Amino acid sequence: MSTKVPAIRSQALERGVDLERFPAHVGVIMDGNGRWATGRGLQRLLGHREGYRTLRRVLLAASELGVRYLTVYAFSAENWRRPEDEVRGLLSLIEQAARDELRIMHQNNVRVQVAGRTDELPEGLRAALEHGIKTTAKNTGITFTLAINYGGRAEIVDAIQGIVREGIPASEITEELLSQRMYNPETPDPDLIVRTAGEMRWSNFLIWQAAYAELFVTEKPWPDFGGDDLIEAVLSYQVRTRKFGGV
Ligand code: FPP
C-alpha cells in the first residue's frame, strides 16, 4: 500500500483540520443541480449529470480524508412528483452510475449500501444496486450509502410497522429499539449534514438519525461543490462544541 499522503489530506492539514476529530459520518443533501443547469441555459438533467461527476470526486475526497460513512440523498420519496422525463432520466443516471462505478468503488475498498423503499424502484436499478451491495459487502473502507426513494418519515413508519408486526409490547419500545429498526442500524448517526444551494431545510433527510447532527449549508450548487468545500464543512464542524443537550 502507498505511504504517500493524499493531496487532499495535506490540504486539510494546511487549512488546520484536526484529523483526529473528524466527523465519522457525513450526510449530504445534494441540492441545486437544476438551478446549476437552468442558469446555464441547459436542461435540468444535465445538472444531475454534472452532479454525478461531483459525487465521484467527493466520495473519493471523503474516503481519502478518513470519513468512515458518507450518505447522500440521491432520490427522495417526494421526487416522484417531478416531471416524468426528469424522474426517468434521474433514475437511469443512477442505474448507469451504479454499474459504471462499481469496479472503481470496489478497488477503492468502498462498501455500498442503500436506504429507502428500494422495492418500489424499477427492476434494472434494483438489480444494479443489489449487485453493488453484494460485491462490496466485505470491503472495509468508507461506507457509501445511497438514500434512494428515501424519506425520513417513511423510514420511521417502516420501523414501527415492523415492531407492531412482531407484536413487541409498548413498554419495550425505546429509542434504542427504534434505532435498531432503521434501514441501516449498524451505521452510526451522522455527525455532520452538508446541504448545498443555500436552502436551510432538512427535507425529510435522516430525520431520526440527525437529531444531534451539525448542519453546514453552502450557497454553492452541488455541481460546483468540491474537496475544498468538504474541508470547509469539516472545519466549521470542528470549531463547534457538540453538547448533545448538556451544557
Ligand atoms: C437536487 O437538485 C438533486 C437531486 C434531486 C438528485 C441528486 C442526484 C445526483 C447528484 C445525480 C446522480 C446521483 C447518483 C447517485 C449517481 P435539484 O434538482 O432539486 O436542484 P434545484 O433545487 O436547483 O432544482
GROMACS .gro file of N, CA and C in nm, residues 9-24 65-67 231 234-239:
model
   78
    9ARG      N    1  -0.549   1.531   0.192
    9ARG     CA    2  -0.515   1.524   0.336
    9ARG      C    3  -0.415   1.633   0.372
   10SER      N    4  -0.316   1.654   0.285
   10SER     CA    5  -0.219   1.762   0.311
   10SER      C    6  -0.292   1.896   0.309
   11GLN      N    7  -0.382   1.911   0.213
   11GLN     CA    8  -0.459   2.036   0.202
   11GLN      C    9  -0.539   2.060   0.332
   12ALA      N   10  -0.601   1.953   0.382
   12ALA     CA   11  -0.682   1.964   0.504
   12ALA      C   12  -0.593   2.004   0.622
   13LEU      N   13  -0.475   1.941   0.630
   13LEU     CA   14  -0.382   1.973   0.740
   13LEU      C   15  -0.336   2.118   0.733
   14GLU      N   16  -0.304   2.161   0.609
   14GLU     CA   17  -0.261   2.301   0.590
   14GLU      C   18  -0.369   2.399   0.634
   15ARG      N   19  -0.494   2.361   0.613
   15ARG     CA   20  -0.603   2.453   0.650
   15ARG      C   21  -0.645   2.440   0.797
   16GLY      N   22  -0.576   2.353   0.867
   16GLY     CA   23  -0.598   2.347   1.012
   16GLY      C   24  -0.698   2.243   1.058
   17VAL      N   25  -0.733   2.147   0.970
   17VAL     CA   26  -0.825   2.041   1.011
   17VAL      C   27  -0.753   1.948   1.109
   18ASP      N   28  -0.824   1.908   1.214
   18ASP     CA   29  -0.772   1.814   1.311
   18ASP      C   30  -0.815   1.674   1.266
   19LEU      N   31  -0.721   1.600   1.213
   19LEU     CA   32  -0.757   1.469   1.155
   19LEU      C   33  -0.802   1.368   1.261
   20GLU      N   34  -0.775   1.400   1.386
   20GLU     CA   35  -0.818   1.310   1.495
   20GLU      C   36  -0.964   1.332   1.534
   21ARG      N   37  -1.017   1.449   1.496
   21ARG     CA   38  -1.156   1.479   1.536
   21ARG      C   39  -1.243   1.493   1.413
   22PHE      N   40  -1.229   1.397   1.328
   22PHE     CA   41  -1.302   1.401   1.203
   22PHE      C   42  -1.444   1.351   1.221
   23PRO      N   43  -1.546   1.411   1.154
   23PRO     CA   44  -1.680   1.353   1.163
   23PRO      C   45  -1.677   1.213   1.100
   24ALA      N   46  -1.725   1.115   1.175
   24ALA     CA   47  -1.721   0.977   1.123
   24ALA      C   48  -1.824   0.959   1.012
   65LEU      N   49  -0.988   1.152   0.309
   65LEU     CA   50  -0.980   1.231   0.432
   65LEU      C   51  -1.003   1.147   0.557
   66GLY      N   52  -1.062   1.030   0.537
   66GLY     CA   53  -1.083   0.942   0.652
   66GLY      C   54  -1.226   0.941   0.704
   67VAL      N   55  -1.321   0.995   0.626
   67VAL     CA   56  -1.463   0.985   0.663
   67VAL      C   57  -1.499   0.836   0.658
  231ILE      N   58  -1.366   2.021   0.305
  231ILE     CA   59  -1.273   2.063   0.411
  231ILE      C   60  -1.333   2.179   0.490
  234VAL      N   61  -1.590   2.056   0.727
  234VAL     CA   62  -1.530   1.987   0.842
  234VAL      C   63  -1.470   2.090   0.939
  235LEU      N   64  -1.407   2.194   0.884
  235LEU     CA   65  -1.351   2.299   0.971
  235LEU      C   66  -1.462   2.365   1.052
  236SER      N   67  -1.574   2.391   0.986
  236SER     CA   68  -1.686   2.456   1.055
  236SER      C   69  -1.740   2.363   1.164
  237TYR      N   70  -1.744   2.234   1.135
  237TYR     CA   71  -1.789   2.133   1.233
  237TYR      C   72  -1.694   2.131   1.353
  238GLN      N   73  -1.565   2.140   1.324
  238GLN     CA   74  -1.466   2.125   1.433
  238GLN      C   75  -1.460   2.244   1.526
  239VAL      N   76  -1.504   2.362   1.482
  239VAL     CA   77  -1.499   2.476   1.575
  239VAL      C   78  -1.621   2.480   1.665
   0.00000   0.00000   0.00000
